[in-house]
PDB file of C-alpha atoms and ligand atoms in Angstrom:
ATOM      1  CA  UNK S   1     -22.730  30.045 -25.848  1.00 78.00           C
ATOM      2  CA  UNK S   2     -21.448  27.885 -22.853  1.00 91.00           C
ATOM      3  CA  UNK S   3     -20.282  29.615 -20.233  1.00 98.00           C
ATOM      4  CA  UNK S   4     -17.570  28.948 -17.699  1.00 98.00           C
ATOM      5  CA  UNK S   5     -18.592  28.126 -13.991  1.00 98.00           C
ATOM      6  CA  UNK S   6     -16.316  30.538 -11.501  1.00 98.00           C
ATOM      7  CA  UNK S   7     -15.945  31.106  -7.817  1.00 99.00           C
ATOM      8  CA  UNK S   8     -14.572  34.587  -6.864  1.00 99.00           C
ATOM      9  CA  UNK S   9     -12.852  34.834  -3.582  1.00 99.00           C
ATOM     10  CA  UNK S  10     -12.533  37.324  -1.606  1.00 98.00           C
ATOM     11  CA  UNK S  11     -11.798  38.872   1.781  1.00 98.00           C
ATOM     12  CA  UNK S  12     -12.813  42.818   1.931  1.00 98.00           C
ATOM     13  CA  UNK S  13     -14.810  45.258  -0.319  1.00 97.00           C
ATOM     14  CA  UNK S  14     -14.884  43.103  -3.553  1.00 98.00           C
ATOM     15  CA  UNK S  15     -14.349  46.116  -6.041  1.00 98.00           C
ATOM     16  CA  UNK S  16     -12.829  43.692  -8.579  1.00 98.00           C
ATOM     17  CA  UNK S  17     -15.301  41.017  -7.547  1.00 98.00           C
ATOM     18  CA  UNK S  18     -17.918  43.782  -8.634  1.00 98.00           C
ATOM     19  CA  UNK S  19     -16.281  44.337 -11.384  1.00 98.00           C
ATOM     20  CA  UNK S  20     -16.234  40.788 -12.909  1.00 98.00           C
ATOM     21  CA  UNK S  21     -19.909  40.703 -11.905  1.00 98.00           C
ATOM     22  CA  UNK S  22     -20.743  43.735 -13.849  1.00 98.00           C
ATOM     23  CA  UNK S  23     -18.870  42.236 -17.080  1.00 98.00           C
ATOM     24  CA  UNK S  24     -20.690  38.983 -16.853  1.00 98.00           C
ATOM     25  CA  UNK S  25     -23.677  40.332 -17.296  1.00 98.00           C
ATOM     26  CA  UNK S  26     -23.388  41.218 -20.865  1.00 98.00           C
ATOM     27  CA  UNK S  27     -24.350  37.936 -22.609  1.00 97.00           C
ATOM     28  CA  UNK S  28     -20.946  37.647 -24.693  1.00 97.00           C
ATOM     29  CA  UNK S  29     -18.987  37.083 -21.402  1.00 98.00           C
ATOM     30  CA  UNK S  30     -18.015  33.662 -21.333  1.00 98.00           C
ATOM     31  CA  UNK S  31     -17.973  33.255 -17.603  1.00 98.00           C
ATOM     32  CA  UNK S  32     -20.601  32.672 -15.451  1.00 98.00           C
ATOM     33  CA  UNK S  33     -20.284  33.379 -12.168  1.00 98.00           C
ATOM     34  CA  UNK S  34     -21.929  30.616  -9.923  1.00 98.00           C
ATOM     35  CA  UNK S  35     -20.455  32.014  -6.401  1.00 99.00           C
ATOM     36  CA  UNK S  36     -18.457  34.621  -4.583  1.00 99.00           C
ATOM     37  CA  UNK S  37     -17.137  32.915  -0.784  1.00 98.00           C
ATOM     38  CA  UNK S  38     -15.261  35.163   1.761  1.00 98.00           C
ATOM     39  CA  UNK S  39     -13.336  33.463   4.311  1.00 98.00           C
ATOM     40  CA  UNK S  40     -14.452  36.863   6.342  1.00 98.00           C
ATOM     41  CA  UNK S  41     -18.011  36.920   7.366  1.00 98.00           C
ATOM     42  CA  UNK S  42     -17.982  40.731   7.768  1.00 98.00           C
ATOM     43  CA  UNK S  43     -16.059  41.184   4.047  1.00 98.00           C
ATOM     44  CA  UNK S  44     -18.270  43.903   1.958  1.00 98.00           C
ATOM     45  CA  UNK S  45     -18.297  42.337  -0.895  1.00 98.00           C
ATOM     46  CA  UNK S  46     -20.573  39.900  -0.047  1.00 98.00           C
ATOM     47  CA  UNK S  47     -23.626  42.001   0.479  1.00 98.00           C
ATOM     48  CA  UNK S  48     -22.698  43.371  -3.396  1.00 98.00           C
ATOM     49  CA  UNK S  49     -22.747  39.762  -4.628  1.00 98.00           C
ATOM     50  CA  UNK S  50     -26.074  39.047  -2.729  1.00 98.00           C
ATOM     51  CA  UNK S  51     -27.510  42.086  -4.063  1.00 98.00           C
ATOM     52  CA  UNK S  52     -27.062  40.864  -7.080  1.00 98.00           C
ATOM     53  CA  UNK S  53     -28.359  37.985  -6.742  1.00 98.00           C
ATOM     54  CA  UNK S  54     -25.277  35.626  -6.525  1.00 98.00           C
ATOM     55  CA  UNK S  55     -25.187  32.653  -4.385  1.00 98.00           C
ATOM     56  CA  UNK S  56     -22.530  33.332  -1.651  1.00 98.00           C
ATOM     57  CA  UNK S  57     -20.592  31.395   1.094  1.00 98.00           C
ATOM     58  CA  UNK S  58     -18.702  32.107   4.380  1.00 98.00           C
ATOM     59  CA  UNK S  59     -15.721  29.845   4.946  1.00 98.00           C
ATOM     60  CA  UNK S  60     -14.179  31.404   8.111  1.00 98.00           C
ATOM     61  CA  UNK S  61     -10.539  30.288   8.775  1.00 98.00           C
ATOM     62  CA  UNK S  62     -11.062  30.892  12.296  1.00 98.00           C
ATOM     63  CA  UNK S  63     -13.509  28.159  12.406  1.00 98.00           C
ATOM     64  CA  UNK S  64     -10.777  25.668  11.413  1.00 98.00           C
ATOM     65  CA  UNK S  65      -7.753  24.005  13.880  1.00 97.00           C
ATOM     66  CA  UNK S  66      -5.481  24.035  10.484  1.00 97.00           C
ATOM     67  CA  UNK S  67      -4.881  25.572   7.177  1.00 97.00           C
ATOM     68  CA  UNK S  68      -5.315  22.020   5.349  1.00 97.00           C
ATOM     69  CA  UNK S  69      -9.072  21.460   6.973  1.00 98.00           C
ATOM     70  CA  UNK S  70     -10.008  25.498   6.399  1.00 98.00           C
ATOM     71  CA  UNK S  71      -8.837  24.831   2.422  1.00 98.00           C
ATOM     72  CA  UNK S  72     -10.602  21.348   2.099  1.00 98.00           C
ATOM     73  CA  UNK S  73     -13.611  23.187   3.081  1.00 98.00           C
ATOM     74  CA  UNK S  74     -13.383  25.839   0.506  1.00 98.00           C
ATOM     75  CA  UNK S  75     -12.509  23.247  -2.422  1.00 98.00           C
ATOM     76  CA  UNK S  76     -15.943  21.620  -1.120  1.00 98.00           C
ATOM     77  CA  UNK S  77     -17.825  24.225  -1.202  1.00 98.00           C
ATOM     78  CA  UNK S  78     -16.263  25.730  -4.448  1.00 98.00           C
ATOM     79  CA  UNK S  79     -17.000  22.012  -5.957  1.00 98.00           C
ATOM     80  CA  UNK S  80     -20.170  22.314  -4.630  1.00 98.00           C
ATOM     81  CA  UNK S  81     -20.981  25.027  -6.863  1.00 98.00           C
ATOM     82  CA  UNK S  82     -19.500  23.516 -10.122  1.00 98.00           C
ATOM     83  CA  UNK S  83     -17.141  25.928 -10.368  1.00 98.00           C
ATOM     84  CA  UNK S  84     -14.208  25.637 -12.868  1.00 98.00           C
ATOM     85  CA  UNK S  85     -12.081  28.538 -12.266  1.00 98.00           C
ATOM     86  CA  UNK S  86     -11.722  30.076  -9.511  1.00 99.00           C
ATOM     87  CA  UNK S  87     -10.725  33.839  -9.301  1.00 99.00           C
ATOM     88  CA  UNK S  88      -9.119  35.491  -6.198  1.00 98.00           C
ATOM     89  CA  UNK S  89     -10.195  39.159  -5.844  1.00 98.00           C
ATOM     90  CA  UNK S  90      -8.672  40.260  -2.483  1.00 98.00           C
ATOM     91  CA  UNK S  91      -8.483  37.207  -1.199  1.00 98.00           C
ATOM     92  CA  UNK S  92      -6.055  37.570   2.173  1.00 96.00           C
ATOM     93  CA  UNK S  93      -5.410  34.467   2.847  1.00 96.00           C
ATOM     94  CA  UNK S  94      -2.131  32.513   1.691  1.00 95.00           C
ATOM     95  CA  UNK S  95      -3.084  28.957  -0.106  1.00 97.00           C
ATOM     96  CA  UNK S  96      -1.118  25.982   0.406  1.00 98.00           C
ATOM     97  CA  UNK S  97       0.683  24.036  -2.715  1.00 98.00           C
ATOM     98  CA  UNK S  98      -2.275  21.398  -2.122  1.00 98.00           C
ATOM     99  CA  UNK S  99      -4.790  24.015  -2.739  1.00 98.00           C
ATOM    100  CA  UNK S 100      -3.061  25.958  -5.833  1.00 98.00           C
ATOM    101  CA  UNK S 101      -1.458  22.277  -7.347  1.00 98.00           C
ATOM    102  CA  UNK S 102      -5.319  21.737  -7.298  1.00 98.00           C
ATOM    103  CA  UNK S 103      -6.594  23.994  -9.056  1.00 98.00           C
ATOM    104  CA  UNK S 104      -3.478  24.589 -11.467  1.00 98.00           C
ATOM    105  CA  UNK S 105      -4.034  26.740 -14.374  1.00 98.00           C
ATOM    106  CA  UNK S 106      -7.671  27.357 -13.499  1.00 98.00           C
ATOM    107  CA  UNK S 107      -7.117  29.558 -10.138  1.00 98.00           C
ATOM    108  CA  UNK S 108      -6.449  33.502 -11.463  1.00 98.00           C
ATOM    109  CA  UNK S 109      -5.189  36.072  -8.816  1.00 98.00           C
ATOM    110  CA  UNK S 110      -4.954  40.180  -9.180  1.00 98.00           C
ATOM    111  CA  UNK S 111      -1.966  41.574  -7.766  1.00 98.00           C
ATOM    112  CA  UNK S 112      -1.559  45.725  -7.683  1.00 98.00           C
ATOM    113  CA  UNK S 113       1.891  45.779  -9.098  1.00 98.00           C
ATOM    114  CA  UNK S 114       3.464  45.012 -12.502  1.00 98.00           C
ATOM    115  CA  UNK S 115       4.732  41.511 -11.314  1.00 98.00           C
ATOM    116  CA  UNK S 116       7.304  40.339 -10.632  1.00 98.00           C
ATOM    117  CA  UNK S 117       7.685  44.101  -9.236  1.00 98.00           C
ATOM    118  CA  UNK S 118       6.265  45.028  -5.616  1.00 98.00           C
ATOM    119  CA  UNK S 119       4.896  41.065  -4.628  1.00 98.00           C
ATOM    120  CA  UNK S 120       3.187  40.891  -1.559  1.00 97.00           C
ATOM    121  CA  UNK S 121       1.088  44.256   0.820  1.00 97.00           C
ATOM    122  CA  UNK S 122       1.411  47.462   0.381  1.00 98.00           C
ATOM    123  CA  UNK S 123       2.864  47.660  -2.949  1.00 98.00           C
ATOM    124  CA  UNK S 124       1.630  51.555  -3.860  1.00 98.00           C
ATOM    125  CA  UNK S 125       3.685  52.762  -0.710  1.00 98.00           C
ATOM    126  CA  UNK S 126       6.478  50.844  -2.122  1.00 98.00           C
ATOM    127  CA  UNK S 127       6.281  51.801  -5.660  1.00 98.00           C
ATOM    128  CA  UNK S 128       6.119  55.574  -4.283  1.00 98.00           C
ATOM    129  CA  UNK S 129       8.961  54.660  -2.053  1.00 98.00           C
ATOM    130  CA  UNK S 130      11.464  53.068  -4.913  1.00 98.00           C
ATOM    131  CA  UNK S 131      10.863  56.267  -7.122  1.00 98.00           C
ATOM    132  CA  UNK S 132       8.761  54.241 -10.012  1.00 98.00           C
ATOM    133  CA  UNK S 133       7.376  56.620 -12.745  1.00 98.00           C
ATOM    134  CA  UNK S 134       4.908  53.363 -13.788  1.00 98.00           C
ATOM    135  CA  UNK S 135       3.068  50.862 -12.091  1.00 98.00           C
ATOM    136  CA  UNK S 136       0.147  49.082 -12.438  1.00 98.00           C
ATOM    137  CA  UNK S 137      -1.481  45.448 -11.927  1.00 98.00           C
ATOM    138  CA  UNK S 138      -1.275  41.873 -12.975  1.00 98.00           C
ATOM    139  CA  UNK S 139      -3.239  39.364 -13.779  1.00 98.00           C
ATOM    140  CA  UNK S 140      -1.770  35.561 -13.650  1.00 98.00           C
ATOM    141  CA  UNK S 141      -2.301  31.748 -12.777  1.00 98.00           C
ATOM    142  CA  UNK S 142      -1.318  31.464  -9.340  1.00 98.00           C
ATOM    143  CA  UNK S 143       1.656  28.980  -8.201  1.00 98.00           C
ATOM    144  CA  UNK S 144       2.604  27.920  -4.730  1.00 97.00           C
ATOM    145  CA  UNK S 145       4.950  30.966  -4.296  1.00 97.00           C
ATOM    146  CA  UNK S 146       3.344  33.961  -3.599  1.00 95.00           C
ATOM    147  CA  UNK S 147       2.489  36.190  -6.871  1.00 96.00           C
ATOM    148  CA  UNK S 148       4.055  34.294  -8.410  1.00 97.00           C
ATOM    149  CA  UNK S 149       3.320  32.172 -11.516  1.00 98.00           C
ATOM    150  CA  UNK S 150       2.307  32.485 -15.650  1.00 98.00           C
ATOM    151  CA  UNK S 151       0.890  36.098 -16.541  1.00 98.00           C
ATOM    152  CA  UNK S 152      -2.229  36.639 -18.359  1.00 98.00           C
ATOM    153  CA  UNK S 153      -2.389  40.744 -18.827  1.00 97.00           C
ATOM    154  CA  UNK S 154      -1.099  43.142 -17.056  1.00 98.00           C
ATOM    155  CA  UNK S 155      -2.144  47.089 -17.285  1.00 98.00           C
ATOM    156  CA  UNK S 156       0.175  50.245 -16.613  1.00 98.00           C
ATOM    157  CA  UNK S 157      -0.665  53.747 -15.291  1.00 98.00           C
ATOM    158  CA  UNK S 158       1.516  56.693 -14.849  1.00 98.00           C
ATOM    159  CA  UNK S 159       2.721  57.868 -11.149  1.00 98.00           C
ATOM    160  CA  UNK S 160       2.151  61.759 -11.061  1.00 98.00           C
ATOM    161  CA  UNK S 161       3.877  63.805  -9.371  1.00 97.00           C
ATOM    162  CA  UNK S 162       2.242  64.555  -5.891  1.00 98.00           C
ATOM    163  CA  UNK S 163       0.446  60.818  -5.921  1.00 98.00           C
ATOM    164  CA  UNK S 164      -0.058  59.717  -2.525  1.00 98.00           C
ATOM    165  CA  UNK S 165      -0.640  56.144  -2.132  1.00 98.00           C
ATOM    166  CA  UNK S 166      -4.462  56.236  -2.484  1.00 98.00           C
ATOM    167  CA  UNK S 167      -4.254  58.625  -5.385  1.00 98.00           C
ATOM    168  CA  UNK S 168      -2.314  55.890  -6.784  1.00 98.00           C
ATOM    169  CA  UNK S 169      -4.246  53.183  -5.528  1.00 98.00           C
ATOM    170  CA  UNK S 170      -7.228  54.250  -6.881  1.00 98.00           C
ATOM    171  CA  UNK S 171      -5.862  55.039 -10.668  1.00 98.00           C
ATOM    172  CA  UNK S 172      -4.509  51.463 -10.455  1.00 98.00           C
ATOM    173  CA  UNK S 173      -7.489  50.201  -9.234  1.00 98.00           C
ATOM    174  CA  UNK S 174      -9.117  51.358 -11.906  1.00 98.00           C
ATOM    175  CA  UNK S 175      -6.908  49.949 -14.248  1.00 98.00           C
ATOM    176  CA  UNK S 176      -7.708  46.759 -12.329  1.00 98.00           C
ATOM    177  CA  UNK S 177     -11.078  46.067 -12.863  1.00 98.00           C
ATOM    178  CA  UNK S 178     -11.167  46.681 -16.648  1.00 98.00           C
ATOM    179  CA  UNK S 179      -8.326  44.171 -16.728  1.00 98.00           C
ATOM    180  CA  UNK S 180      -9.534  41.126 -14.611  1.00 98.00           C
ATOM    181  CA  UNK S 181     -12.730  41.386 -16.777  1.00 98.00           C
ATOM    182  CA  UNK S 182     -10.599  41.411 -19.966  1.00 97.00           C
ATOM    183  CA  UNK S 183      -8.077  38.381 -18.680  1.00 98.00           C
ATOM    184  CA  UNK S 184     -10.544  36.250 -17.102  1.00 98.00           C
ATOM    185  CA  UNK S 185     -12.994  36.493 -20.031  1.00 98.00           C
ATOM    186  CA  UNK S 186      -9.914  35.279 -22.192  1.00 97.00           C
ATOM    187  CA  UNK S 187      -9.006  32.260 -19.550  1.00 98.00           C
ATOM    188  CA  UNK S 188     -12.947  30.957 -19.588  1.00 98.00           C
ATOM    189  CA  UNK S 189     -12.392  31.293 -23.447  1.00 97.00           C
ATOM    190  CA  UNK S 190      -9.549  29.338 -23.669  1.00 97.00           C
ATOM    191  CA  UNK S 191      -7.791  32.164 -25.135  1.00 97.00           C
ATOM    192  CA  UNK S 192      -5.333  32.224 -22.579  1.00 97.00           C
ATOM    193  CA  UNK S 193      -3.832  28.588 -22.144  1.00 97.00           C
ATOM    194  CA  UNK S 194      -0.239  28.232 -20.142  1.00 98.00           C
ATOM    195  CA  UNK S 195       2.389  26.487 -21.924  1.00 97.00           C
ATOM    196  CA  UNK S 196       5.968  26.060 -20.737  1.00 96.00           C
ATOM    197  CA  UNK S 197       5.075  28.414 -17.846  1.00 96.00           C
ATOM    198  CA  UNK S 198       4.069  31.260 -20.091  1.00 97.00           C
ATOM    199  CA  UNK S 199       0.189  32.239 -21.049  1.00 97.00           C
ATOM    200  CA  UNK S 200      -0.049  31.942 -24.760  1.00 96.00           C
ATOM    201  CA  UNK S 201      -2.569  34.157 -26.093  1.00 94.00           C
ATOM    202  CA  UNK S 202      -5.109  33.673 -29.143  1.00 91.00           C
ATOM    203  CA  UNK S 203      -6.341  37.059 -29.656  1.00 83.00           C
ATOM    204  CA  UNK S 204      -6.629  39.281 -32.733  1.00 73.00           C
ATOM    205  CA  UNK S 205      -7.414  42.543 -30.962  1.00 63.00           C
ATOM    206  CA  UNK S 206      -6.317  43.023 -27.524  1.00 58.00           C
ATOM    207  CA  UNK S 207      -7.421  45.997 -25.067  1.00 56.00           C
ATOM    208  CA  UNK S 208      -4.885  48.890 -25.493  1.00 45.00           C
ATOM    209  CA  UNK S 209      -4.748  49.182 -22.012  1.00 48.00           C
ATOM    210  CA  UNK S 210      -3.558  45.378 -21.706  1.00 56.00           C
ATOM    211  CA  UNK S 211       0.289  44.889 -22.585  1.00 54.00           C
ATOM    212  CA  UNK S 212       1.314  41.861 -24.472  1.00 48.00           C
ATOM    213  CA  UNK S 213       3.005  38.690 -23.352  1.00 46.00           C
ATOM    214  CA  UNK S 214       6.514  39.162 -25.638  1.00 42.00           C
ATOM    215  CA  UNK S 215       6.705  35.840 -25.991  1.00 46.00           C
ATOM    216  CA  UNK S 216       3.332  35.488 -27.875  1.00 46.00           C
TER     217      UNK S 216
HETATM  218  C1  LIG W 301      -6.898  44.863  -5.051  1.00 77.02           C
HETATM  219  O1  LIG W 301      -5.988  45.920  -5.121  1.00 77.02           O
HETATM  220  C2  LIG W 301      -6.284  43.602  -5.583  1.00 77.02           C
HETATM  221  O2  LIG W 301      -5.366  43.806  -6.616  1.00 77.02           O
HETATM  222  C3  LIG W 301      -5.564  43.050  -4.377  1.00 77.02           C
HETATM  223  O3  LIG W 301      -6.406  43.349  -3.295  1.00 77.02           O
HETATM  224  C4  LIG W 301      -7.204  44.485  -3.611  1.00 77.02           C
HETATM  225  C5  LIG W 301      -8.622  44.054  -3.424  1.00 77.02           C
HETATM  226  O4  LIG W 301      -9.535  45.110  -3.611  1.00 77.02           O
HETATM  227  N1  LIG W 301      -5.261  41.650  -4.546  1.00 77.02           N
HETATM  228  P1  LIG W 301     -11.053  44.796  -3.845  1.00 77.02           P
HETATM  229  O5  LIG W 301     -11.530  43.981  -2.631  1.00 77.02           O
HETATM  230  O6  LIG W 301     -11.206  44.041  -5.115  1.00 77.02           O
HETATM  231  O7  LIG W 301     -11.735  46.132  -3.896  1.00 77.02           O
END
């Protein structure tokens, strides 16, 4: 089977980033993933990829005058690799409409809230704060406006009473990694193609953990 080239991104720990290495190691994942680059040299994560054996690259933003130079050097260096997807995993840095109209419908973010609920930080405070009795995470295609753009799966999780925001956190980042695994396995399949601004799916059986796209 051919598999599809990715890039992860990220910025901190790289728990999903681990996670989507873990899945592509069983030989039915479709994805292959070619390199993980941190625009933070100190970011976690990239001692995980190393150790396991995944080619990895430091694009600092502080080393750049401008946004537009720091993302021409991370579409290099993502070229570089052959990637053809590229998969944000705690990436914390906000991309410019040149960088996202790039890579348009092949550029995947997780967000921890059921989108379009709780966009942007701290979203677990926030869902604790507006009273919520679910929340969860999204996957989608990323457009110019932040978390915004089509979804590919999203998963839901109770809130308990007497969550705190890491109890919270870390049941929906739970619910995260299974999910970015699941969704991005489905995009390098072309399972998951956007038309008319909505992610069609071509799946028989879905996770029962991932909710369907009504419109499918
Ligand atoms: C995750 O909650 C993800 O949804 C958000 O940033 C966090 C990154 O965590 N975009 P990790 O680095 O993958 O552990």
């Amino acid at each position: 089977m051919a598999k599809t080239k990715i890039a992860v991104l990220i910025s901190g720990r790289g728990s999903n980033m681990q996670a989507l290495i873990e899945a592509a190691q069983d030989e039915d994942f479709p994805a292959e993933i070619v390199l993980v680059a941190s625009n933070n040299p100190d970011a976690a994560g990239l001692e995980i990829a190393r150790a396991a054996g995944i080619e990895t690259e430091v694009v600092n933003h502080r080393e750049f005058d401008d946004r537009e130079s720091f993302e021409e050097a991370l579409d290099s260096t993502i070229r570089l690799y052959g990637a053809r997807i590229v998969c944000l995993a705690g990436f914390m840095r906000i991309l410019t409409p040149w960088f996202t109209e790039r890579w348009r419908d092949l550029l995947i973010n997780i967000h921890p809230s059921l989108l379009p609920a709780f966009k942007g930080l701290h979203t677990h405070e926030r869902a604790l704060e507006a009273g919520v009795r679910i929340h969860g995470c999204t996957v989608h295609y990323v457009r110019p406006e932040m978390d915004d753009g089509p979804i590919i799966g999203q998963a839901a999780v109770p809130v308990l009473p007497g969550d705190t925001p890491d109890t919270l956190s870390a049941r929906v980042l739970q619910a995260e990694h299974a999910l970015y695994a699941q969704c991005v396995a489905l995009a390098c399949s072309g399972k998951a193609r956007v038309a008319g601004e909505r992610v069609r799916l071509q799946v028989r059986e879905f996770g029962a953990e991932l909710l369907m796209n009504p419109h499918d």
